[in-house]
Coordinates of C-alpha atoms in Angstrom, one line a residue:
X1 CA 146.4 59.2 139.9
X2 CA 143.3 60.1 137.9
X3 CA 142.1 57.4 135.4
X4 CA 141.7 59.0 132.1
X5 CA 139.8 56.7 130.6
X6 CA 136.9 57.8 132.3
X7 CA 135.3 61.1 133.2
X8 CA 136.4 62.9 136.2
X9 CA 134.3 62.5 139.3
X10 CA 134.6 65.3 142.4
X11 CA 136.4 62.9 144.2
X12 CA 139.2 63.6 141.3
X13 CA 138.9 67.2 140.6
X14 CA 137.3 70.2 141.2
X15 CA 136.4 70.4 137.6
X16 CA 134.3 67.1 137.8
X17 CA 132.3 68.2 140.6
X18 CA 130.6 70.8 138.2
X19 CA 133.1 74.2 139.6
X20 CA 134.4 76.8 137.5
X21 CA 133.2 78.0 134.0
X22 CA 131.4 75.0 132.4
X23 CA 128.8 74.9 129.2
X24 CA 125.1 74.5 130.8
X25 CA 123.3 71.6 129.6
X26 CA 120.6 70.4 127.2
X27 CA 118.4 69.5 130.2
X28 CA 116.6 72.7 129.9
X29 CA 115.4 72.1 126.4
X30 CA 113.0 69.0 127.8
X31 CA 111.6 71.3 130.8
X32 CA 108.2 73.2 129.8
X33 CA 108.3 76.6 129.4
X34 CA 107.1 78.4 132.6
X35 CA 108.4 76.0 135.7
X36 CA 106.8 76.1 139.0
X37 CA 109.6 77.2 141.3
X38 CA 109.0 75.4 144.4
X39 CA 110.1 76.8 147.9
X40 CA 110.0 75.4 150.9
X41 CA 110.0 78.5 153.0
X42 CA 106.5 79.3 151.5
X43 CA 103.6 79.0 154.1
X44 CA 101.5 78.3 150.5
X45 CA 104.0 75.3 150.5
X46 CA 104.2 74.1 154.2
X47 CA 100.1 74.2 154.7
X48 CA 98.8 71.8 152.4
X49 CA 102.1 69.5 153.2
X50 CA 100.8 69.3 157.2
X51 CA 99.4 66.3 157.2
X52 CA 102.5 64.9 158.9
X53 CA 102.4 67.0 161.7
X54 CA 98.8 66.3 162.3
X55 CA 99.5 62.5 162.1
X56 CA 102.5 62.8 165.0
X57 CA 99.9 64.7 166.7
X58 CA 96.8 63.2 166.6
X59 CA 97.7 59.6 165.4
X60 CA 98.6 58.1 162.0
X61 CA 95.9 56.9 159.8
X62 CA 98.4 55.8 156.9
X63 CA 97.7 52.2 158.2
X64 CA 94.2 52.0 157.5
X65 CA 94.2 53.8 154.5
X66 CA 97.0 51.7 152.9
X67 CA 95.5 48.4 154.2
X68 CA 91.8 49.7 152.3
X69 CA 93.9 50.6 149.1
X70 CA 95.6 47.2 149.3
X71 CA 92.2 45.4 149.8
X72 CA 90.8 47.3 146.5
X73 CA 94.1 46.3 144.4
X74 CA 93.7 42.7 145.2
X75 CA 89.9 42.6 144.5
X76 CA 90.7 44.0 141.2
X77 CA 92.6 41.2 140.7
X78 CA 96.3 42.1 141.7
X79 CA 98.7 38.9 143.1
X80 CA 97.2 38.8 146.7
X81 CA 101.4 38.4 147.4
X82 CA 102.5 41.1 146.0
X83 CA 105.3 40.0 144.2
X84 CA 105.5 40.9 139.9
X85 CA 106.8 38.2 138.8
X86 CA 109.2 39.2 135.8
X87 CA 111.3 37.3 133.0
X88 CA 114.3 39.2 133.0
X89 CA 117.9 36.6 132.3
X90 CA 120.3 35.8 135.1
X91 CA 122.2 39.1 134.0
X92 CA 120.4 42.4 133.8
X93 CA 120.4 45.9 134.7
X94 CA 117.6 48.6 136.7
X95 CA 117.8 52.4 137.7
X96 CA 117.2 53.6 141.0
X97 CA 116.8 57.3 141.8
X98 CA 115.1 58.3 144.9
X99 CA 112.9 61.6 146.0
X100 CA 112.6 63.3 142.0
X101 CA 109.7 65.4 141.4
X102 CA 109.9 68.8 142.1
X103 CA 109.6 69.5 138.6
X104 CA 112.1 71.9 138.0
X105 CA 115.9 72.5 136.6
X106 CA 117.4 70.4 138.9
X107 CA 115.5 67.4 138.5
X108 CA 115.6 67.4 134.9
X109 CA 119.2 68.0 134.8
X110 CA 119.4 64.4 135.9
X111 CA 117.5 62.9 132.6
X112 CA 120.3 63.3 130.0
X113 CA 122.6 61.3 132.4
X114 CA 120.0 59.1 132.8
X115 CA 118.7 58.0 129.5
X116 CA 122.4 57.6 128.4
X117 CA 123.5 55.3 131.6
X118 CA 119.8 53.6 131.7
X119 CA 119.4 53.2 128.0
X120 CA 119.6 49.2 128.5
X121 CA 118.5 48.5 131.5
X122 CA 115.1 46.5 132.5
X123 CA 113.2 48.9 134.5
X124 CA 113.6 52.1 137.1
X125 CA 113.1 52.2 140.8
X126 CA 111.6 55.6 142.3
X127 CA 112.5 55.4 145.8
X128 CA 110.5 57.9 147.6
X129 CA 108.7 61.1 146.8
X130 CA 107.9 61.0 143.6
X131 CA 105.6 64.0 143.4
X132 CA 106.1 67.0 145.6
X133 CA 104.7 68.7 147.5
X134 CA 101.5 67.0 147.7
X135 CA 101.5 64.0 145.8
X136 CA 98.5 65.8 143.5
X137 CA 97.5 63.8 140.2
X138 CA 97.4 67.3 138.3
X139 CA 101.6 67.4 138.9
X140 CA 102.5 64.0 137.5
X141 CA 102.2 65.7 134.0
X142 CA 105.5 67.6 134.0
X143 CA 107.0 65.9 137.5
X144 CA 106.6 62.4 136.2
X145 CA 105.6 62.0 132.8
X146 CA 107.0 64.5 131.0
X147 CA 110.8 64.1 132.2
X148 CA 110.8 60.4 132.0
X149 CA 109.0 60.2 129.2
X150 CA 112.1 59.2 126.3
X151 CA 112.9 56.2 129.4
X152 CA 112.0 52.9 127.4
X153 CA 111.4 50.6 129.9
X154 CA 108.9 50.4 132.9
X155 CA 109.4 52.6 136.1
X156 CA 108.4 51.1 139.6
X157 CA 107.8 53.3 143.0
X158 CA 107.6 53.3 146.6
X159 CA 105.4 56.6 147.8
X160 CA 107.3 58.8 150.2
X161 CA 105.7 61.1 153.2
X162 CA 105.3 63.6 150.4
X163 CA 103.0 61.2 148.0
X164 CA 100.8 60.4 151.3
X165 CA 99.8 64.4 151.8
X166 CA 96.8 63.5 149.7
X167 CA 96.4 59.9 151.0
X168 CA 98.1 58.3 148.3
X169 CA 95.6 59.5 145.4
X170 CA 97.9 60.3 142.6
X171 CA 100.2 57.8 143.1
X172 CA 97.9 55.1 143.3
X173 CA 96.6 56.0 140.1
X174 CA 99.6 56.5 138.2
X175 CA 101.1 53.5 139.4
X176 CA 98.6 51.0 140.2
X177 CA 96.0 52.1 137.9
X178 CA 93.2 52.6 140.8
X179 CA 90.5 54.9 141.1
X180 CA 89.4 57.0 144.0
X181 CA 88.8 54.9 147.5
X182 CA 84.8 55.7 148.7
X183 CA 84.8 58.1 151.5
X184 CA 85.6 56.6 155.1
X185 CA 82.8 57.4 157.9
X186 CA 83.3 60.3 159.8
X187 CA 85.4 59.9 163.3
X188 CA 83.0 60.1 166.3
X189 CA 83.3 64.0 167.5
X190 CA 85.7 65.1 170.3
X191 CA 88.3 61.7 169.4
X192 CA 91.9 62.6 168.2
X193 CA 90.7 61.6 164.7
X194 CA 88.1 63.8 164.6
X195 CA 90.2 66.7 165.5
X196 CA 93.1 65.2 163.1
X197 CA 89.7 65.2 160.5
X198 CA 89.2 68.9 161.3
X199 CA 92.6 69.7 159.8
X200 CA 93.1 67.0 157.2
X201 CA 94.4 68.4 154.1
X202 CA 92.2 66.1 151.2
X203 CA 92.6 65.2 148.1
X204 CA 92.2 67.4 145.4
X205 CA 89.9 67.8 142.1
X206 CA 91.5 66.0 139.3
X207 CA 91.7 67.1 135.7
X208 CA 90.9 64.1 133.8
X209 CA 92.1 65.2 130.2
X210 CA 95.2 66.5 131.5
X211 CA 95.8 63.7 132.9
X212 CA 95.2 61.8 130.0
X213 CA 97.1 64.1 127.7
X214 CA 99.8 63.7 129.6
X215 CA 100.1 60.0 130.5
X216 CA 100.3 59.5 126.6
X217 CA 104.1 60.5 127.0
X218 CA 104.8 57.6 128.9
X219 CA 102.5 55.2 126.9
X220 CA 104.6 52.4 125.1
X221 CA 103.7 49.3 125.7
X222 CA 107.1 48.1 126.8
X223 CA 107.0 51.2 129.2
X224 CA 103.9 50.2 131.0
X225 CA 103.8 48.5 134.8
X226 CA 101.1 48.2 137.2
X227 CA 102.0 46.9 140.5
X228 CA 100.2 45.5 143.0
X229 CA 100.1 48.5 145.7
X230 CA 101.8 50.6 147.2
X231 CA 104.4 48.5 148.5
X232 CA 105.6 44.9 146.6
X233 CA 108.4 42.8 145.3
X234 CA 109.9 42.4 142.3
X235 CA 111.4 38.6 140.9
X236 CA 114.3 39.4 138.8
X237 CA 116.7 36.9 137.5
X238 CA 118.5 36.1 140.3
X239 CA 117.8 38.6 142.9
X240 CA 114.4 40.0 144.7
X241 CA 114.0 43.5 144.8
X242 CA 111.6 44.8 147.7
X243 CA 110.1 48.0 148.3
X244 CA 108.3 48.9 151.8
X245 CA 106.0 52.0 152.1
X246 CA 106.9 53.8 155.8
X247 CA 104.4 56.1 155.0
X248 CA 104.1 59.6 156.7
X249 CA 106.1 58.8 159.8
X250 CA 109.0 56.4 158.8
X251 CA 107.3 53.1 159.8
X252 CA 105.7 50.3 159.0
X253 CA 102.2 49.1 160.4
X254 CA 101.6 46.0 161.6
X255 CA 99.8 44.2 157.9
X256 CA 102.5 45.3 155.7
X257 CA 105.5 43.8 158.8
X258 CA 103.5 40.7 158.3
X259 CA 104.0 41.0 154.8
X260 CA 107.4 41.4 155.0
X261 CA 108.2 39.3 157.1
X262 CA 106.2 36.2 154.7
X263 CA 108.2 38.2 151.6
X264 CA 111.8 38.0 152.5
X265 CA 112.1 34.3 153.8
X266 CA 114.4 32.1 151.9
X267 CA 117.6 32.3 150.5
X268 CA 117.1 34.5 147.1
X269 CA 119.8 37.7 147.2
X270 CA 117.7 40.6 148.1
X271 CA 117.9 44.0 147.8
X272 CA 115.6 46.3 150.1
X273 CA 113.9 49.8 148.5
X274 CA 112.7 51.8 151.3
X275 CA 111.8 55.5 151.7
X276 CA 113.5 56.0 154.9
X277 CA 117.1 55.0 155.4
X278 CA 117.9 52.7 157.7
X279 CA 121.7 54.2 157.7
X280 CA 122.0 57.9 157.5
X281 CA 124.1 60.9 158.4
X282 CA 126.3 58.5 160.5
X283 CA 123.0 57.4 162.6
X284 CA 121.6 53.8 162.7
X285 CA 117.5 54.2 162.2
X286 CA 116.3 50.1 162.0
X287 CA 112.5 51.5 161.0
X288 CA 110.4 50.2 163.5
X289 CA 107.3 47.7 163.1
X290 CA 103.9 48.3 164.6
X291 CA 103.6 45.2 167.2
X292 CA 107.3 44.6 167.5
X293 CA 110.7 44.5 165.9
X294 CA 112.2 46.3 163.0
X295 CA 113.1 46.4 159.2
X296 CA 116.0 46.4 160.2
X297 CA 115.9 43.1 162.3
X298 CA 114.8 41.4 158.8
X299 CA 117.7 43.2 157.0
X300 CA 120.5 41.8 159.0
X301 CA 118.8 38.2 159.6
X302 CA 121.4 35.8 157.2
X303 CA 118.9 33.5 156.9
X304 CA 117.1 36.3 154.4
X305 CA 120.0 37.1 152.9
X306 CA 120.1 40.8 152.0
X307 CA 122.6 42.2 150.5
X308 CA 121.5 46.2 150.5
X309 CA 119.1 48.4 151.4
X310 CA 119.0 51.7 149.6
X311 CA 116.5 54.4 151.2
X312 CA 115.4 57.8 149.8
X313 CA 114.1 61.0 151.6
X314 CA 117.2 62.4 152.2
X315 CA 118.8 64.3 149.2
X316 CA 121.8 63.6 148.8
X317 CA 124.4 60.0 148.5
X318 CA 125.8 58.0 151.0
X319 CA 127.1 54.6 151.8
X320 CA 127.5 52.7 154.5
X321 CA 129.0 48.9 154.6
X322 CA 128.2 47.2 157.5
X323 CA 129.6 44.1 158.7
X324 CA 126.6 41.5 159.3
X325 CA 127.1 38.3 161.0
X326 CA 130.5 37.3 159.0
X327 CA 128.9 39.4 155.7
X328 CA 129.1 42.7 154.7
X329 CA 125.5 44.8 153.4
X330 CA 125.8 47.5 151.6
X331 CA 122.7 50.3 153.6
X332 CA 122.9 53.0 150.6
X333 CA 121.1 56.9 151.0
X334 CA 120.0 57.7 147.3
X335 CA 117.6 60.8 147.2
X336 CA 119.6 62.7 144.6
X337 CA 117.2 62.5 141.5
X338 CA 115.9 65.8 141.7
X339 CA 114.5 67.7 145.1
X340 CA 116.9 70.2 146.7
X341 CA 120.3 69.6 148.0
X342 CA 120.2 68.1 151.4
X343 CA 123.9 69.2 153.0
X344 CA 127.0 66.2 153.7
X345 CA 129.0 68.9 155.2
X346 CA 126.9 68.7 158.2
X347 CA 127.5 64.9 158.8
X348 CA 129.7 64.3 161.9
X349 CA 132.7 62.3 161.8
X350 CA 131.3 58.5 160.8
X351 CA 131.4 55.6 163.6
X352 CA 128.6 53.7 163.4
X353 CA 128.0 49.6 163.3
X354 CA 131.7 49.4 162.7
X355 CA 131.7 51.8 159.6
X356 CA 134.4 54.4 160.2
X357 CA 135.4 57.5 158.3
X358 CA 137.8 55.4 155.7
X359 CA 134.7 53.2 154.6
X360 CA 131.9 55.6 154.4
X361 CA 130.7 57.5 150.5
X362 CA 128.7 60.6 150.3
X363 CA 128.0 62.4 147.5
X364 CA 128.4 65.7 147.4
X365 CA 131.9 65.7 149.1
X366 CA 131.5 67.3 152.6
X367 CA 133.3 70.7 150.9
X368 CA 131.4 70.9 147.9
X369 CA 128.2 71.0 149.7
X370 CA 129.8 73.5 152.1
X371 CA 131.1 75.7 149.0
X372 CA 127.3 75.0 147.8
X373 CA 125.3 76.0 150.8
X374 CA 127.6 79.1 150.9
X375 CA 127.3 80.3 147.3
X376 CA 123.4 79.9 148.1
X377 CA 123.2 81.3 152.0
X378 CA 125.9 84.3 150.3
X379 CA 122.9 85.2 147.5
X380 CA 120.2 84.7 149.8
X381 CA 121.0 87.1 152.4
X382 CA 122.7 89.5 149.8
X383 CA 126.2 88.7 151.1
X384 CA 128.2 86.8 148.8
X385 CA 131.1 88.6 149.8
X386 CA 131.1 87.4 153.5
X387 CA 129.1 83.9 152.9
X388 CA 130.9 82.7 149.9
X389 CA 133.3 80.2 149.9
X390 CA 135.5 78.1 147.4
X391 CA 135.5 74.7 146.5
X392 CA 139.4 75.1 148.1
X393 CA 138.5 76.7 150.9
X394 CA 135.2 75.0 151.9
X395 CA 137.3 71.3 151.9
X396 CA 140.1 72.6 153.7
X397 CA 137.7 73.7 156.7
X398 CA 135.7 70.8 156.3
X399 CA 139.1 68.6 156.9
X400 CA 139.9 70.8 159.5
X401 CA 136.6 70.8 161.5
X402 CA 136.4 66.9 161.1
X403 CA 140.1 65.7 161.5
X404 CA 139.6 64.2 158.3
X405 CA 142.0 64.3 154.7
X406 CA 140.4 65.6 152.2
X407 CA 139.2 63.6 149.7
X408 CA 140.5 65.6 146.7
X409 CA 144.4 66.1 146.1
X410 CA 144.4 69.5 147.0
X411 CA 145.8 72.3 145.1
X412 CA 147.2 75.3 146.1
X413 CA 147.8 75.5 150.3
X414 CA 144.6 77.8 151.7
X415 CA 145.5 79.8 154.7
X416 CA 142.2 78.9 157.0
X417 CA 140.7 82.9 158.2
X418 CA 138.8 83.4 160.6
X419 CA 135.7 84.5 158.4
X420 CA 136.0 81.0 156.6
X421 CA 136.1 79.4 159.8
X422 CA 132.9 81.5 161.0
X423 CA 131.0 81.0 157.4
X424 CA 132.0 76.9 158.3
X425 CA 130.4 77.3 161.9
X426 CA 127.3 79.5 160.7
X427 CA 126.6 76.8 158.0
X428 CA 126.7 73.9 160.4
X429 CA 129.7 72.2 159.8
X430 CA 130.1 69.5 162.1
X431 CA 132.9 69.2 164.2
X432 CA 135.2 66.3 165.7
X433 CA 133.3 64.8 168.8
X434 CA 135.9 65.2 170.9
X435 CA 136.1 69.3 170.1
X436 CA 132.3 69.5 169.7
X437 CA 132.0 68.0 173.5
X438 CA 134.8 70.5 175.0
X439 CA 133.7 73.2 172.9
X440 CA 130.0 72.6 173.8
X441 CA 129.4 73.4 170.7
X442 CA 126.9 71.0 168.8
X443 CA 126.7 69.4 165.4
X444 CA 124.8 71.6 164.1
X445 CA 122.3 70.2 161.4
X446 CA 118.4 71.6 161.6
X447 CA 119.0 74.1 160.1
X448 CA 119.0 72.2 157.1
X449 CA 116.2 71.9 157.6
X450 CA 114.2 75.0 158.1
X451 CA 116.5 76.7 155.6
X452 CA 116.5 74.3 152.6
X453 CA 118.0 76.3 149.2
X454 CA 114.5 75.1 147.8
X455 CA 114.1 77.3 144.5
X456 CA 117.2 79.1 145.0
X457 CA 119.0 76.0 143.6
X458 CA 118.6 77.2 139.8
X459 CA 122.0 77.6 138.6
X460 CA 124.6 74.4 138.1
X461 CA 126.2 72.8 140.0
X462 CA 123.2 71.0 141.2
X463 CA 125.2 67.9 142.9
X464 CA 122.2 65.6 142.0
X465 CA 122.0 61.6 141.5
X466 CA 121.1 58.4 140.6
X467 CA 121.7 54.6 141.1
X468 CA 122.5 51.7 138.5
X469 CA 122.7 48.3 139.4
X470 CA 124.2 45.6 137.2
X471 CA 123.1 41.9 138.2
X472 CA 124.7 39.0 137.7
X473 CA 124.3 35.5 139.0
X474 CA 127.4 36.3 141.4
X475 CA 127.3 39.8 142.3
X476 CA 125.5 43.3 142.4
X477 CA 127.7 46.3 140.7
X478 CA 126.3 49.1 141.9
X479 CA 127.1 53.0 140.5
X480 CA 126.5 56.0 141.7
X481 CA 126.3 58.2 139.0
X482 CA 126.0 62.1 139.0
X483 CA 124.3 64.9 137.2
X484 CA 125.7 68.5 138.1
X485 CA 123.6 70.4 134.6
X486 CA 127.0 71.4 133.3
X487 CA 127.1 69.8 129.4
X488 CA 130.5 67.9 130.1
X489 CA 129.2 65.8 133.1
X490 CA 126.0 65.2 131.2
X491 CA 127.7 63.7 127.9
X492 CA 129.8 61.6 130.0
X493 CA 127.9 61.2 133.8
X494 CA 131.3 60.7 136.1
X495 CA 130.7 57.8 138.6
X496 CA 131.2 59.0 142.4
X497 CA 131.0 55.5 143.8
X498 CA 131.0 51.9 142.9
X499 CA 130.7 48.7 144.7
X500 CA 130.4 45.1 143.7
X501 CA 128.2 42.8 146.3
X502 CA 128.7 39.2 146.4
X503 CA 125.3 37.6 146.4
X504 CA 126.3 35.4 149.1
X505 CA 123.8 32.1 149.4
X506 CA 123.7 29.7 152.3
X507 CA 125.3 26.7 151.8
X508 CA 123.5 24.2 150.2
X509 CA 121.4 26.7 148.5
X510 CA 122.9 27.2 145.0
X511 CA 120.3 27.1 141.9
X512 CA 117.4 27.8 144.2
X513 CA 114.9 30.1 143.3

């Protein structure tokens, strides 16, 4: 039974996932005029973003650079603990929206939604990627600035791999108000990182009165916030919210482990903010530590007492609730706030750490993001005819392929062809292990990756989304709210998920801070 009181989610109809005729939104009146259309198939895209590669090739220098950045932030006077210390009351509110700045439709589809859920809450959490491709300082006029510019209160970050393609530059000095680090020696020759040197792609030239043209958008006094680095912790009435920095590769070096490690001891609720999940597409990745041990090792330690970890870099919702030593903590995927739509329908069948099928969220539904990457595979290849599938369709082969239900009441019984069946194969739909293993047919899921809509994602439904957390002395309500760039789902943003965490204390421990 549908609640009418609220707005319909997609978990309710097909309607409040954004499908059929709908009124576009207002979210195109805040974008500028001519919008850089981002693909990721582009070689003009992929070659300044190598930097990665060359790292897992020739060794990561992240390390260094973000222990010499940290060194420079505390000699300019920045808490040598990294924790901002604020005075928010016992009960407050904060945004989290993970991997946002591609700078066009889809990412400022999600501001309306935003500014209306957000409008009272204490500050913003980017969580990974804030400026892509690059990271450059010249983008963080309409990627940063300009869409976030009507949010009235402070917005926080964590870099992502895409930030660190030109060594952290921008984001330093948007967020952490630092200037340029002096150059490092060069390598010896004929070393690993003098041949990583050889193909390093640098920073580039800034334009200083654009930058400053620009930052006046975002330059209230009650908006401003300069943190400590590029990882830190923030004290917020009752809970501590962390954010970790993994860099290019997903990890963290042995200085900032240290850190966290020192960070997360005692028994204040905390919430982790890290740019790589530790949960994700029904696969258990702990981050590891340079020297030993993982995030995840810290996560599930009760004596710490964290009560969710919420990653970015993939782009798209989940959530996973995994039992923990007698508690449950809540690891959360949210990368929706504006880059392209990674795909759900390729996640297997969930068992992991306990979590099964009837516990696990995602966001878009495994057969809207079918129905999604078909309308997008069906215009790319000029076959919508063949490629295209319904919303209808597109769940009923997901259920099939999975031996799941599906998560909408259904409507009108499909009869299952064998072209839908093929499009669902062809588009990576995974399959029941049992079938996948007799079949020998694997989960298919790369391509995802090499074939990423990118820029073809122009037209709604955009299945994009973004975190708020209500805090309270007992619990953590969080939301997972969504922006499709259809006007009904932006005057009233439909809620796909919501849990409440107990923030469970030791005994003994009530009223410390």
């Amino acid at each position: 039974m549908v609640d009418s009181s609220r707005a319909h989610s997609s978990r309710d109809t097909a309607e409040g996932a954004g499908w059929g005729p709908e009124e576009p939104g207002a979210y195109r009146e805040l974008m500028p005029r001519q919008v850089e259309k981002l693909s990721w198939l582009d070689p003009r895209t992929l070659w300044p973003a190598r930097n990665g590669v060359l790292a897992s090739w020739f060794g990561d220098p992240t390390g260094r650079t973000r222990s010499r950045w940290s060194e420079q932030r505390t000699a300019a006077g920045a808490p040598a603990d990294k924790v901002v210390r604020r005075t928010d009351a016992d009960r407050f509110s904060f945004l989290v929206i993970g991997d946002t700045g591609e700078g066009d439709a889809p990412q400022y589809a999600v501001v309306p939604g935003l500014l209306k859920v957000g409008h009272d809450t204490a500050f913003t959490v980017v969580a990974s990627d804030v400026i892509y491709p690059v990271g450059a300082t010249d983008d963080y006029g309409t990627k940063f600035f300009r869409p976030y510019q009507d949010y009235p209160a402070p917005i926080y970050a964590i870099p992502g791999n895409h930030d660190w393609y030109e060594d952290l530059n921008g984001f330093m000095r948007v967020f952490c108000d630092a200037p340029p680090l002096p150059a490092d020696p060069p390598p010896r020759p004929l070393t690993r990182a003098w041949l990583r040197s050889l193909l390093w792609h640098r920073p580039s030239a800034v334009d200083e009165q654009r930058l400053t043209q620009t930052g006046k958008l975002r330059s209230a006094p009650a908006q401003q916030a300069v943190q400590p680095g590029p990882y830190w912790a923030i004290d917020a009435g009752p809970v501590r919210v962390i954010g970790i920095d993994t860099g290019l590769l997903g990890t963290l070096d042995a200085e900032q482990g240290r850190w966290l490690d020192q960070v997360s001891a005692g028994p204040v609720p905390k919430i982790l903010i890290t740019g790589s999940p530790l949960y994700v597409d029904g696969e258990h990745h702990p981050c590891p530590i340079e020297g030993g041990g993982t995030v995840d090792d810290l996560v599930r330690d009760p004596e710490r007492n964290f009560v969710a970890a919420i990653g970015g870099d993939i782009h798209n919702y989940q959530r996973y609730p995994v039992g923990v030593n007698g508690r449950t903590v809540q690891y959360v995927v949210s990368g929706g706030g504006g880059a392209f739509t990674h795909a759900t329908h390729t996640i297997k069948r969930v068992s992991v750490a306990d979590v099964t099928e009837d516990d696990f969220r995602c966001y878009p539904l495994r057969g809207d993001s079918l129905a999604f990457y078909s309308r997008v595979y069906g215009s790319r290849l000029h076959l919508r005819r063949f490629f295209t599938l319904s919303e209808a369709e597109a769940a009923a082969v997901t259920a099939e392929r999975l031996g799941i239900r599906p998560t909408r009441a259904p409507g009108e019984p499909v009869r299952l062809t064998r072209r839908i069946r093929l499009v669902a194969g062809l588009l990576g739909t995974a399959r029941r292990p049992d079938r996948a293993r007799r079949l020998r047919l694997p989960v298919r899921k790369a391509y995802t990756q090499l074939f990423s809509p990118g820029s073809a994602t122009y037209t709604p439904p955009f299945f994009k989304s973004f975190l708020r957390l209500d805090v309270s002395p007992e619990s953590v309500r969080l939301r997972c709210f969504s922006a499709t760039g259809n006007l009904r789902q932006e005057l009233d943003p439909p809620v796909e998920d919501e849990v409440v965490i107990p923030l469970i204390r030791p005994a003994g421990t009530i009223g410390e801070a």
